[in-house]
JSON list of C-alpha atoms in Angstrom, two decimals:
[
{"chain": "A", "resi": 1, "resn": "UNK", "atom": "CA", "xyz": [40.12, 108.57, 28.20]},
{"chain": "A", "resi": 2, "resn": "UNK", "atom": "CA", "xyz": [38.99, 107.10, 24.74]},
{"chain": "A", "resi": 3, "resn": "UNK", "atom": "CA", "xyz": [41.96, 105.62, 24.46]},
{"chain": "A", "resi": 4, "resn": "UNK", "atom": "CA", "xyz": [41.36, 103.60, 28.10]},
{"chain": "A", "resi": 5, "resn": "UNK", "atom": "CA", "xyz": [37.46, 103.14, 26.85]},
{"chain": "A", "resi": 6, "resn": "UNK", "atom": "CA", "xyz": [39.13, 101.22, 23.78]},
{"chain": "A", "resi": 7, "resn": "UNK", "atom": "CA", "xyz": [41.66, 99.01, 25.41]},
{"chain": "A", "resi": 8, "resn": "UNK", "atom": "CA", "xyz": [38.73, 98.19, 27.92]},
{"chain": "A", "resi": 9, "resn": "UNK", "atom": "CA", "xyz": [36.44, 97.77, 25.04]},
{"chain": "A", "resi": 10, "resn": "UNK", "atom": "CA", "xyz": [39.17, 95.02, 23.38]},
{"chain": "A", "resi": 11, "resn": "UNK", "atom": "CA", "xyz": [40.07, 93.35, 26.68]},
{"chain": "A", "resi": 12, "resn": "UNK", "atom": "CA", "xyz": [36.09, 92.96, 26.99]},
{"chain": "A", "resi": 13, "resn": "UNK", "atom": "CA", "xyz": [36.37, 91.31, 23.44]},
{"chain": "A", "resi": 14, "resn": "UNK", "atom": "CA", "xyz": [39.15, 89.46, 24.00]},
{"chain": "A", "resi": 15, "resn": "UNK", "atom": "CA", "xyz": [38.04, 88.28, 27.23]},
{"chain": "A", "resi": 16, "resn": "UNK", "atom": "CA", "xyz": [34.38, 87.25, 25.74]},
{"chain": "A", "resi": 17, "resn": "UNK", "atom": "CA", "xyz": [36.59, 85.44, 22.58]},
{"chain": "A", "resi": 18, "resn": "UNK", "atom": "CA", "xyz": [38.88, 83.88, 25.49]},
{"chain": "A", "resi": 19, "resn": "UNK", "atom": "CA", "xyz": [35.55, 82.63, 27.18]},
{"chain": "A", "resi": 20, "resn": "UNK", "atom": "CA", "xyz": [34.53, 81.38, 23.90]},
{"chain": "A", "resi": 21, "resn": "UNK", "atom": "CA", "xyz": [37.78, 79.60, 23.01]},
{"chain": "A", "resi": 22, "resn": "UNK", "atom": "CA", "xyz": [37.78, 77.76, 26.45]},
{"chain": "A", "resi": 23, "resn": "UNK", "atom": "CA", "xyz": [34.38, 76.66, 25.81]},
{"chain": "A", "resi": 24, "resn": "UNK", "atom": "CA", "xyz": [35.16, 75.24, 22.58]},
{"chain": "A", "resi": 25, "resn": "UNK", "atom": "CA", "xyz": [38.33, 73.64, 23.97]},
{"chain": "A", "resi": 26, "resn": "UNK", "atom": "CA", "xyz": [36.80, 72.04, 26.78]},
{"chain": "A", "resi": 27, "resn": "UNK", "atom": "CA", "xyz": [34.05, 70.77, 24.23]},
{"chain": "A", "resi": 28, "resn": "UNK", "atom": "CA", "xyz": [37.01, 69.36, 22.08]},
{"chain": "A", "resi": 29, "resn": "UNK", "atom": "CA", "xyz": [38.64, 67.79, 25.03]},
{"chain": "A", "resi": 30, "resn": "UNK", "atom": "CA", "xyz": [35.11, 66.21, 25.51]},
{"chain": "A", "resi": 31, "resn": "UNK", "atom": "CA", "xyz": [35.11, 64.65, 21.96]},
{"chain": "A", "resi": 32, "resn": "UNK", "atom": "CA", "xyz": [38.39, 63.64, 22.17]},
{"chain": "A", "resi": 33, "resn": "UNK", "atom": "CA", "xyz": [37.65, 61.67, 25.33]},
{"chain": "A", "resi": 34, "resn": "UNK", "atom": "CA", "xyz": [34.79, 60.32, 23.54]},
{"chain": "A", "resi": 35, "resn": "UNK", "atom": "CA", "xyz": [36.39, 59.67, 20.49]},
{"chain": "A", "resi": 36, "resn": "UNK", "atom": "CA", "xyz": [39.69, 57.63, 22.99]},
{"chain": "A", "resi": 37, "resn": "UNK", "atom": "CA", "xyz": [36.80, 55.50, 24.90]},
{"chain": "A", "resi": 38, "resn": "UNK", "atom": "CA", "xyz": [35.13, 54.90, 21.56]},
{"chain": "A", "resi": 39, "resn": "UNK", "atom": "CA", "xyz": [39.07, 54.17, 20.13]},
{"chain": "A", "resi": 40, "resn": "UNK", "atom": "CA", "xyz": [39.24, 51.70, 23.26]},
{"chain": "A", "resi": 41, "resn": "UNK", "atom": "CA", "xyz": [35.61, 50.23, 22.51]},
{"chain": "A", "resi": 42, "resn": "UNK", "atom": "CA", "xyz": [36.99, 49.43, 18.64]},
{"chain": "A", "resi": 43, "resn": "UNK", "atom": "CA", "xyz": [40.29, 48.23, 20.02]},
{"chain": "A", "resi": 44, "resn": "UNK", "atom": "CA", "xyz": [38.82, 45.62, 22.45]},
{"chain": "A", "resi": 45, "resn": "UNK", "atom": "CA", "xyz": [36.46, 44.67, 19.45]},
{"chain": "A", "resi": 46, "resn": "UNK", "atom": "CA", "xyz": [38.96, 44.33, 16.85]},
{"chain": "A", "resi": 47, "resn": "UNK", "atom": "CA", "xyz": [40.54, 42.81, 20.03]},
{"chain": "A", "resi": 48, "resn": "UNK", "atom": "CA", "xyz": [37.93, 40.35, 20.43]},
{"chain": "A", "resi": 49, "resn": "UNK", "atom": "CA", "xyz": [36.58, 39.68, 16.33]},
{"chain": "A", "resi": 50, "resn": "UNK", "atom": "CA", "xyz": [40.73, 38.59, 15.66]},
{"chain": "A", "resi": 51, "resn": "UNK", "atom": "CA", "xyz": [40.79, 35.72, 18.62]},
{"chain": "A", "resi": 52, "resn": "UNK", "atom": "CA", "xyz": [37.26, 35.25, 16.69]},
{"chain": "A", "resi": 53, "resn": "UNK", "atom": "CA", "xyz": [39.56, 34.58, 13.74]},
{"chain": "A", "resi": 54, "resn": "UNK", "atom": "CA", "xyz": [41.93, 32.71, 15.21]},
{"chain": "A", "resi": 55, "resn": "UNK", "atom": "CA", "xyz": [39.51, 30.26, 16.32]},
{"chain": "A", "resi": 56, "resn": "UNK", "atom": "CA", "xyz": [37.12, 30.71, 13.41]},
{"chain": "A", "resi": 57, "resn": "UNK", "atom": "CA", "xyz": [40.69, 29.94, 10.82]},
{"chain": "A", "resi": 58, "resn": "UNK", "atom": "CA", "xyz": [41.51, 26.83, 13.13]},
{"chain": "A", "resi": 59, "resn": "UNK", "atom": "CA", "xyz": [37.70, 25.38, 12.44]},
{"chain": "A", "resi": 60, "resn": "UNK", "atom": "CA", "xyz": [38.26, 25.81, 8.97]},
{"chain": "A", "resi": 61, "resn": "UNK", "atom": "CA", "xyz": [41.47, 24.18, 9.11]},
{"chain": "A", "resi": 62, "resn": "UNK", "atom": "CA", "xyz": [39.82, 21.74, 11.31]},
{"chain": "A", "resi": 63, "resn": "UNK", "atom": "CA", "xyz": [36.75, 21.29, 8.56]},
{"chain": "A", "resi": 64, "resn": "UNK", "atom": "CA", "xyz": [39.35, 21.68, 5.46]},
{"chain": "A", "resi": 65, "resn": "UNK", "atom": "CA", "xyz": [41.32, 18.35, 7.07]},
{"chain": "A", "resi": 66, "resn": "UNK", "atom": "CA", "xyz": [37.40, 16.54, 8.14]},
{"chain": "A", "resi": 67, "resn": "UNK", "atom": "CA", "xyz": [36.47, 16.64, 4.32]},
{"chain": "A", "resi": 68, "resn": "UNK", "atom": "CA", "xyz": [39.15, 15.61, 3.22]},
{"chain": "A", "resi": 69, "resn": "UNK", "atom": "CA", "xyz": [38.68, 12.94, 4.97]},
{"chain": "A", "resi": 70, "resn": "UNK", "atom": "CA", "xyz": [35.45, 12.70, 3.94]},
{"chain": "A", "resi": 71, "resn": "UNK", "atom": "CA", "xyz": [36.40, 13.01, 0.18]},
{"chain": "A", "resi": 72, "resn": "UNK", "atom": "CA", "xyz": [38.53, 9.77, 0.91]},
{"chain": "A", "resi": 73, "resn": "UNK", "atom": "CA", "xyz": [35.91, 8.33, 2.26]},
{"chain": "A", "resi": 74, "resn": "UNK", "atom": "CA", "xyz": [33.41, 9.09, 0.04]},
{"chain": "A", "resi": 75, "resn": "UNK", "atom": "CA", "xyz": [35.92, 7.82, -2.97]},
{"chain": "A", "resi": 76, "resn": "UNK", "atom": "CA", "xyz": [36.36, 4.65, -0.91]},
{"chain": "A", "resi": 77, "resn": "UNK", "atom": "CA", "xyz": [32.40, 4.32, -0.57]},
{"chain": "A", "resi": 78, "resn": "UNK", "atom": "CA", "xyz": [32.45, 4.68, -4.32]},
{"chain": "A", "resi": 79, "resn": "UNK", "atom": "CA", "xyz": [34.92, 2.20, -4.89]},
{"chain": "A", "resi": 80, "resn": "UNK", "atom": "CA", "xyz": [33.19, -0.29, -2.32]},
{"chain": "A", "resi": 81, "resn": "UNK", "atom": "CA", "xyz": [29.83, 0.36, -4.57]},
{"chain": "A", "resi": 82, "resn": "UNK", "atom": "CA", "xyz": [31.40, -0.31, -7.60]},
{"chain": "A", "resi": 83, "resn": "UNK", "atom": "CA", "xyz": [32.55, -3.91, -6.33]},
{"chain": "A", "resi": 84, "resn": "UNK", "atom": "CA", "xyz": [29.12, -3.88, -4.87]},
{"chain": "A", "resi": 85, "resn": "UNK", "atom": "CA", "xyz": [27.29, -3.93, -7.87]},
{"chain": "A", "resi": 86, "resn": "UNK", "atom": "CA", "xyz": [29.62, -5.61, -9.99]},
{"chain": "A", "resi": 87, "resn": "UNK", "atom": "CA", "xyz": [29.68, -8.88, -7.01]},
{"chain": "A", "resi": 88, "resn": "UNK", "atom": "CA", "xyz": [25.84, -8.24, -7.41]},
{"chain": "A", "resi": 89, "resn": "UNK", "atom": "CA", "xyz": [25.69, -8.30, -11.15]},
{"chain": "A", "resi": 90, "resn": "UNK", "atom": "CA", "xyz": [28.19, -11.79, -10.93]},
{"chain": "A", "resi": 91, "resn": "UNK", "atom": "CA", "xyz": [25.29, -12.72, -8.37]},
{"chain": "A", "resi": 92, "resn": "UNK", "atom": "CA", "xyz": [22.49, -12.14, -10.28]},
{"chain": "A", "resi": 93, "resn": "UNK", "atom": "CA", "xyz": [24.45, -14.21, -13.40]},
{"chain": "A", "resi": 94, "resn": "UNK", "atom": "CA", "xyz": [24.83, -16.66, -11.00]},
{"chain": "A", "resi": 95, "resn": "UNK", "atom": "CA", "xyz": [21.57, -16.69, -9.58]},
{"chain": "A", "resi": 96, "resn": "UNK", "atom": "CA", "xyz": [20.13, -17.12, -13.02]},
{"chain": "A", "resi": 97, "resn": "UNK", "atom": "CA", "xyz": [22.56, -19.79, -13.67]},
{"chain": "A", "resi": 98, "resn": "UNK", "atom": "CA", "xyz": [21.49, -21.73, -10.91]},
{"chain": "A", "resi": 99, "resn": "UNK", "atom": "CA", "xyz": [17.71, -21.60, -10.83]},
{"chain": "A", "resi": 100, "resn": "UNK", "atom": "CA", "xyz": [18.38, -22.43, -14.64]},
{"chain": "A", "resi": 101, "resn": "UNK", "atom": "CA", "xyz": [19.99, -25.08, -13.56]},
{"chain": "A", "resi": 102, "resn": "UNK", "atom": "CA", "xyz": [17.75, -25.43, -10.65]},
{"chain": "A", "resi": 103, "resn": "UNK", "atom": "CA", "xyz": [14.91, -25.93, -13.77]},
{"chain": "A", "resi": 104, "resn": "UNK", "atom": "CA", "xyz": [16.46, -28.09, -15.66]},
{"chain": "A", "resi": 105, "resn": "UNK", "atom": "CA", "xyz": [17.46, -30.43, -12.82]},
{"chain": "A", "resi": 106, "resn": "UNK", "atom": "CA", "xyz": [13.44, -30.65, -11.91]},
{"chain": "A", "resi": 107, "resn": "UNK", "atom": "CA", "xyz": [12.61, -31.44, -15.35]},
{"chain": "A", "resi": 108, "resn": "UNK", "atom": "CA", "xyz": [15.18, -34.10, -15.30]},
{"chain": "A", "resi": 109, "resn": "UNK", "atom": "CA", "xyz": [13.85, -35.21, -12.04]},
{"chain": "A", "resi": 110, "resn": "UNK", "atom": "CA", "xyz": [10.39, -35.39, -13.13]},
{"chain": "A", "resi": 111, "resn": "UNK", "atom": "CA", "xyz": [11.23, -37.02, -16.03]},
{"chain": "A", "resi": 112, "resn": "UNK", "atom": "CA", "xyz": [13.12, -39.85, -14.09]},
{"chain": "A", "resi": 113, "resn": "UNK", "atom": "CA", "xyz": [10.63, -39.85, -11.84]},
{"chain": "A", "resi": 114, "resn": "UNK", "atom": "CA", "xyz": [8.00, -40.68, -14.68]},
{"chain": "A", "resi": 115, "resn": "UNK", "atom": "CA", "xyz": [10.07, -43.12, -15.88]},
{"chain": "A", "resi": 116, "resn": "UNK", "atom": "CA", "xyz": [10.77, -44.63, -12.53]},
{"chain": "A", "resi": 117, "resn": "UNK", "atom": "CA", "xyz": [6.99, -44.79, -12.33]},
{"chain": "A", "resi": 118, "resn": "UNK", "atom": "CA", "xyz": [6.71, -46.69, -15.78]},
{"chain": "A", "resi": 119, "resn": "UNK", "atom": "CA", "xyz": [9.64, -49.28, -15.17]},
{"chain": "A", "resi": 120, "resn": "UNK", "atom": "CA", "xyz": [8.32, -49.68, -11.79]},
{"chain": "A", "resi": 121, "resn": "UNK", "atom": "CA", "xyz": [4.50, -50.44, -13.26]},
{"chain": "A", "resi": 122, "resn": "UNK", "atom": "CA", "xyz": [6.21, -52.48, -15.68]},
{"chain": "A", "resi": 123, "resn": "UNK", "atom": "CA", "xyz": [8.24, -54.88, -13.51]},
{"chain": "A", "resi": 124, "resn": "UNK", "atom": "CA", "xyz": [5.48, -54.92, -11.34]},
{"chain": "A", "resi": 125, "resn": "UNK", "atom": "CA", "xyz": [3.53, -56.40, -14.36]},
{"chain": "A", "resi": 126, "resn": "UNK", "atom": "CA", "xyz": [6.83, -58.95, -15.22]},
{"chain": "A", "resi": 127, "resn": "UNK", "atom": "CA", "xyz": [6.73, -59.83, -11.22]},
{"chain": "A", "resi": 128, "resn": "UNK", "atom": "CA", "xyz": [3.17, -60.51, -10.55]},
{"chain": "A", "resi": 129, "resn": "UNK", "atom": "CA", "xyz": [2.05, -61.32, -14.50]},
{"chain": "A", "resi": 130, "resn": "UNK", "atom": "CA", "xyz": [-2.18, -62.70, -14.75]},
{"chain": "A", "resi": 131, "resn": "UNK", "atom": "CA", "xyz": [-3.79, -64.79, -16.71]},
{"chain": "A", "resi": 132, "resn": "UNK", "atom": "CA", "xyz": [-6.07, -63.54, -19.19]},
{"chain": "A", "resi": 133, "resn": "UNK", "atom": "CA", "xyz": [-9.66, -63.27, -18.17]},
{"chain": "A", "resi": 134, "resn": "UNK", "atom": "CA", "xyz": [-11.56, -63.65, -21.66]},
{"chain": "A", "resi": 135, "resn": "UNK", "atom": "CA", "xyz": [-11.02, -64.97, -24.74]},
{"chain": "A", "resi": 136, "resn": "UNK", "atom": "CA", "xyz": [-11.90, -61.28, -26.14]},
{"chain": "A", "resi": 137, "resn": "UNK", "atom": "CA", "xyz": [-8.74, -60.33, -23.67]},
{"chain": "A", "resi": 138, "resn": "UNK", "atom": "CA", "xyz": [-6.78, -63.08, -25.42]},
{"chain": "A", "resi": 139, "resn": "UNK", "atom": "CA", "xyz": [-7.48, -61.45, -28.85]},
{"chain": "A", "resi": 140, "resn": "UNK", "atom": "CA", "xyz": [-7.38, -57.85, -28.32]},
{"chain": "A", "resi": 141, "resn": "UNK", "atom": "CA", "xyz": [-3.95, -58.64, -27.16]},
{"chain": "A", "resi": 142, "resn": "UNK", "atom": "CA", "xyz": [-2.80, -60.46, -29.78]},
{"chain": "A", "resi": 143, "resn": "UNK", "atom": "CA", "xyz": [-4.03, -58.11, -32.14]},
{"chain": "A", "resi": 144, "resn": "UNK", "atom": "CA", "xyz": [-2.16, -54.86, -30.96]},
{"chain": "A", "resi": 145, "resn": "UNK", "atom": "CA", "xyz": [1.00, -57.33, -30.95]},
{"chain": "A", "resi": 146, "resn": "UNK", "atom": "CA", "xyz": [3.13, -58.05, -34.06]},
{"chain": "A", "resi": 147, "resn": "UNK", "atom": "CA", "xyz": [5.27, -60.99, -33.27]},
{"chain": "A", "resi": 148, "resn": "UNK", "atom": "CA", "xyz": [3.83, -62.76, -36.12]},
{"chain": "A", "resi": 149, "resn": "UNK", "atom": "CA", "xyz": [4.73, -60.02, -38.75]},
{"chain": "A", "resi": 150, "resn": "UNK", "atom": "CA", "xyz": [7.86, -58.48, -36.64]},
{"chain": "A", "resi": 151, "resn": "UNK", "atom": "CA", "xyz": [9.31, -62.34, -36.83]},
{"chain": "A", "resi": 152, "resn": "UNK", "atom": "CA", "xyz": [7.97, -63.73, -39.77]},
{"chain": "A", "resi": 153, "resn": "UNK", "atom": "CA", "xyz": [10.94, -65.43, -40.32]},
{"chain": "A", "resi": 154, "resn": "UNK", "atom": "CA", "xyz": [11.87, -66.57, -37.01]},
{"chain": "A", "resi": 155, "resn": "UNK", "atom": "CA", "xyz": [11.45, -70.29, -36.43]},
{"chain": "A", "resi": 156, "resn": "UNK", "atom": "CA", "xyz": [8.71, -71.86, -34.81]},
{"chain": "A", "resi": 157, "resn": "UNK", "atom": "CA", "xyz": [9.82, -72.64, -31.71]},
{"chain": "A", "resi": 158, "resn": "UNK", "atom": "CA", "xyz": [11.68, -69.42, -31.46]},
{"chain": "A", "resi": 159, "resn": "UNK", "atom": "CA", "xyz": [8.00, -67.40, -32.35]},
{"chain": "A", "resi": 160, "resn": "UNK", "atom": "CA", "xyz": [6.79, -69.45, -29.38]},
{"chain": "A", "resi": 161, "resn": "UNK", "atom": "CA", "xyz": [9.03, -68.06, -26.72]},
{"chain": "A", "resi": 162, "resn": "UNK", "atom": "CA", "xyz": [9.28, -64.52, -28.51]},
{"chain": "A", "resi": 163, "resn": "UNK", "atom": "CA", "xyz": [5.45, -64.31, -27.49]},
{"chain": "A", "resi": 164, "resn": "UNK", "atom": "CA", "xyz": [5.55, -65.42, -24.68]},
{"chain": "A", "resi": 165, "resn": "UNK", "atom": "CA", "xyz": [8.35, -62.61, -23.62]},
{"chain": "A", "resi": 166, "resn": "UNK", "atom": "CA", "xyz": [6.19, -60.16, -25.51]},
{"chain": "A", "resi": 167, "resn": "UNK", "atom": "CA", "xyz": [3.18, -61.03, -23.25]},
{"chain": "A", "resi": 168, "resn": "UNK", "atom": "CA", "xyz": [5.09, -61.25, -20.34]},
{"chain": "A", "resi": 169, "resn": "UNK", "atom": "CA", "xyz": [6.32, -57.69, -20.74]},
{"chain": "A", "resi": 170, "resn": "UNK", "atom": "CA", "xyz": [2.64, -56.48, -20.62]},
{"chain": "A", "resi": 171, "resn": "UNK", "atom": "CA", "xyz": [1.85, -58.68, -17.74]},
{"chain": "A", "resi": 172, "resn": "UNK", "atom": "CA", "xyz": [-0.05, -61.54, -19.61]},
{"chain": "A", "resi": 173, "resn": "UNK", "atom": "CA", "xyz": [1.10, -65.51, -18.67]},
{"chain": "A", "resi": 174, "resn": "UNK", "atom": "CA", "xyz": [0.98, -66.63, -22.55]},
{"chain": "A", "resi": 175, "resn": "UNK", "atom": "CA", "xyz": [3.22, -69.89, -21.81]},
{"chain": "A", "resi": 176, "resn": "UNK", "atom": "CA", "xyz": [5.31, -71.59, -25.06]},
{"chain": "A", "resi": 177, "resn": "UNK", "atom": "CA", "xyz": [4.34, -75.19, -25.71]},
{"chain": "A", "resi": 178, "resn": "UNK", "atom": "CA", "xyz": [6.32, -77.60, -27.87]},
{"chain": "A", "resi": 179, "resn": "UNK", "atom": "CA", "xyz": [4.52, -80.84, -28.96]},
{"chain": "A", "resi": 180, "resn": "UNK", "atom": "CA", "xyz": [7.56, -83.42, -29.89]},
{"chain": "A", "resi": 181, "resn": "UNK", "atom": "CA", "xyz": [6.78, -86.81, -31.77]},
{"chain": "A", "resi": 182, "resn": "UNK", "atom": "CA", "xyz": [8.78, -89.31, -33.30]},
{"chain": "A", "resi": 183, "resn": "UNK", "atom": "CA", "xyz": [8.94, -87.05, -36.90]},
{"chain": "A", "resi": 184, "resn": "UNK", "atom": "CA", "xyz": [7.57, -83.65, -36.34]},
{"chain": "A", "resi": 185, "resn": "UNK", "atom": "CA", "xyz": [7.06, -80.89, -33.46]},
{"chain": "A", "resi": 186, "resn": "UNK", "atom": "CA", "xyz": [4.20, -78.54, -32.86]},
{"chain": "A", "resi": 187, "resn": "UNK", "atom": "CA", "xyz": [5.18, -74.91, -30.91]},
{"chain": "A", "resi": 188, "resn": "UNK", "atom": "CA", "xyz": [2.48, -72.90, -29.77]},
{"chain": "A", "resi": 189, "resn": "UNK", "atom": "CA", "xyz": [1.18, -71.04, -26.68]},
{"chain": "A", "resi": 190, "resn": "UNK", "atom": "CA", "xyz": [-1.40, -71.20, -24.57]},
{"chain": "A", "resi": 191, "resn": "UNK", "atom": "CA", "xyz": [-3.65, -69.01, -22.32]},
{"chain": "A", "resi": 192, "resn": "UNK", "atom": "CA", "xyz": [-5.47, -70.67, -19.29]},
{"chain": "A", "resi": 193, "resn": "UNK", "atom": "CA", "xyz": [-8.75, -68.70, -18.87]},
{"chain": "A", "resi": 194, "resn": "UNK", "atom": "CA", "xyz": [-11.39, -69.56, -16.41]},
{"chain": "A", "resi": 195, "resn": "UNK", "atom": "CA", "xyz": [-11.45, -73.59, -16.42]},
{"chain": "A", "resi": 196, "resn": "UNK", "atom": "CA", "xyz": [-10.31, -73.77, -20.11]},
{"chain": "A", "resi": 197, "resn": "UNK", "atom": "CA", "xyz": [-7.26, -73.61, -22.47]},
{"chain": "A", "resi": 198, "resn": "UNK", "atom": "CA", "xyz": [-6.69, -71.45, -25.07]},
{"chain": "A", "resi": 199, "resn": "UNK", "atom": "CA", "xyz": [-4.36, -72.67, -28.15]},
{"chain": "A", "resi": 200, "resn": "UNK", "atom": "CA", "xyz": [-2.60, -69.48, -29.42]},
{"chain": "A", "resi": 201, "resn": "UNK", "atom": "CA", "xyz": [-0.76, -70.26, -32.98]},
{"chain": "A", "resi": 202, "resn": "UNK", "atom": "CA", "xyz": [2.24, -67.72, -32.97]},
{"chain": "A", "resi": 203, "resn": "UNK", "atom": "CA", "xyz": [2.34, -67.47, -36.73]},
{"chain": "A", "resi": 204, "resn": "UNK", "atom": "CA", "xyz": [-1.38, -65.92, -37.50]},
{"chain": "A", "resi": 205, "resn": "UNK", "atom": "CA", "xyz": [-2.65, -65.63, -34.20]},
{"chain": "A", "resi": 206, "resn": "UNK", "atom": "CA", "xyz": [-5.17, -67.98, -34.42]},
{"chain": "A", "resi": 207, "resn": "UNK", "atom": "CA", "xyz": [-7.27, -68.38, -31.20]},
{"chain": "A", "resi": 208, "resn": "UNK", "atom": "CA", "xyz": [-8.14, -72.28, -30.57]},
{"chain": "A", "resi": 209, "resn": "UNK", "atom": "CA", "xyz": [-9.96, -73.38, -27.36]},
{"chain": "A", "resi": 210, "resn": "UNK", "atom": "CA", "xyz": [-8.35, -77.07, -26.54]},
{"chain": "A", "resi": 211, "resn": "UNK", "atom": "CA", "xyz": [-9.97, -78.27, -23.75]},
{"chain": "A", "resi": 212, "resn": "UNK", "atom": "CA", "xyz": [-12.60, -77.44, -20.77]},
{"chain": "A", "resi": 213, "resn": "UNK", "atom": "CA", "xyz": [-12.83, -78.54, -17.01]},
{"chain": "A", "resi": 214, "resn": "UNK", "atom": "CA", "xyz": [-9.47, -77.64, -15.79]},
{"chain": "A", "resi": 215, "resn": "UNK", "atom": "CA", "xyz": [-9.60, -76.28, -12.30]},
{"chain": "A", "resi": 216, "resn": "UNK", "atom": "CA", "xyz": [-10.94, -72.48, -12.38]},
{"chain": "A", "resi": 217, "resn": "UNK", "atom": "CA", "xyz": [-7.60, -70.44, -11.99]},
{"chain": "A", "resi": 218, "resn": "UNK", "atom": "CA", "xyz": [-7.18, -67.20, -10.14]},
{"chain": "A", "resi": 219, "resn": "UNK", "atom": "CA", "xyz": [-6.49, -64.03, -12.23]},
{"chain": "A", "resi": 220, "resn": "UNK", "atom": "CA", "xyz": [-2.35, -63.91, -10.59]},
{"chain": "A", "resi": 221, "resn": "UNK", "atom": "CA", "xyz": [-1.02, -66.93, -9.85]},
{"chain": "A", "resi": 222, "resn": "UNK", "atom": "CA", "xyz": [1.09, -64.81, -7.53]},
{"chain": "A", "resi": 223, "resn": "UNK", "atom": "CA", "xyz": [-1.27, -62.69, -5.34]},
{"chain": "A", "resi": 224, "resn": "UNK", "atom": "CA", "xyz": [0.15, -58.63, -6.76]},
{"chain": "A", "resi": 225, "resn": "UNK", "atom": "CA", "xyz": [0.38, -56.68, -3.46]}
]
């Protein structure tokens, strides 16, 4: 009987450790299906992050080939801005070239222009020359001129026609005059002012007045436009 009450007793035991052991296995059977869907959850990720790779390395080989293009193009930009600035440093030479060029051309032109102005006021005087208005005209003149110091030596005649080209070029009619007799000559110039003549000796400027009553004569014998 005791020995039945302890094999009952240990089958009880067993039985309870049996229960026990089942429990736990189904629970490990649990978290082993757990841990496979998990497994399968990681595998489609990894799955899924390597065609991520795939694609992700192909855009960086797609980038690594795009700058390199754009390093060649960016050493081609630098090479176009280097003949850039040195076309615009040959332009800006040349720029200064020609405006100084451009200057000195204007002051040429102005100067031609001022002399155009002066030859042009000048033959105007040769073209349309006047008579002299006054006396006091007459010797003003002849005072600022120096035909009878310039050609002191000059002959007579050849003093005449000297001031006469000398008057001429200031726009003055100062006409040479040679007096001829049987054993001398006289040269001189006159000046016809108002109805009289002026005598003009050309070796001391001496200012004679000859005669009176001529017709009265306009200031230009030529009308000047």
């Amino acid at each position: 009987a005791v020995g039945l009450v302890v094999v009952v007793v240990l089958l009880v035991i067993n039985m309870g450790n049996l229960s026990k052991a089942n429990t736990e296995i189904a629970d490990q059977k649990d978290t082993i299906a757990g841990l496979q869907t998990d497994l399968s959850s990681s595998q489609a990720q990894a799955s899924n992050l390597q065609t991520q790779l795939t694609v992700s390395e192909a855009e960086v080989a797609d980038l690594e080939v795009n700058v390199a293009s754009l390093e060649d193009d960016v050493a081609s930009l630098e090479d176009n801005v280097a003949d850039l600035t040195a076309q615009n440093t040959k332009l800006d030479s040349d720029l200064r070239s020609a405006n100084s060029q451009i200057s000195s051309l204007q002051s040429s032109l102005t100067a031609a222009q001022n002399t155009n102005t002066t030859l042009t006021t000048e033959l105007k005087k040769i073209k349309y020359p006047k008579n002299f208005t006054t006396a006091a005209e007459l010797t003003d003149w002849l005072v600022q001129d120096n035909t009878n110091t310039a050609y002191a030596t000059a002959n007579p005649i050849q003093k005449c026609f000297i001031l006469q080209v000398r008057a001429l070029q200031s726009g003055y009619l100062l006409p040479a005059y040679v007096l001829v007799d049987a054993t001398s000559y006289l040269a001189i110039n006159f000046a016809m002012i108002g109805e009289s003549m002026y005598l003009v000796d050309p070796d001391n400027d001496d200012v004679i007045l000859y005669a009176m009553g001529f017709p009265i004569m306009t200031t230009y014998p030529i009308p000047a436009p």
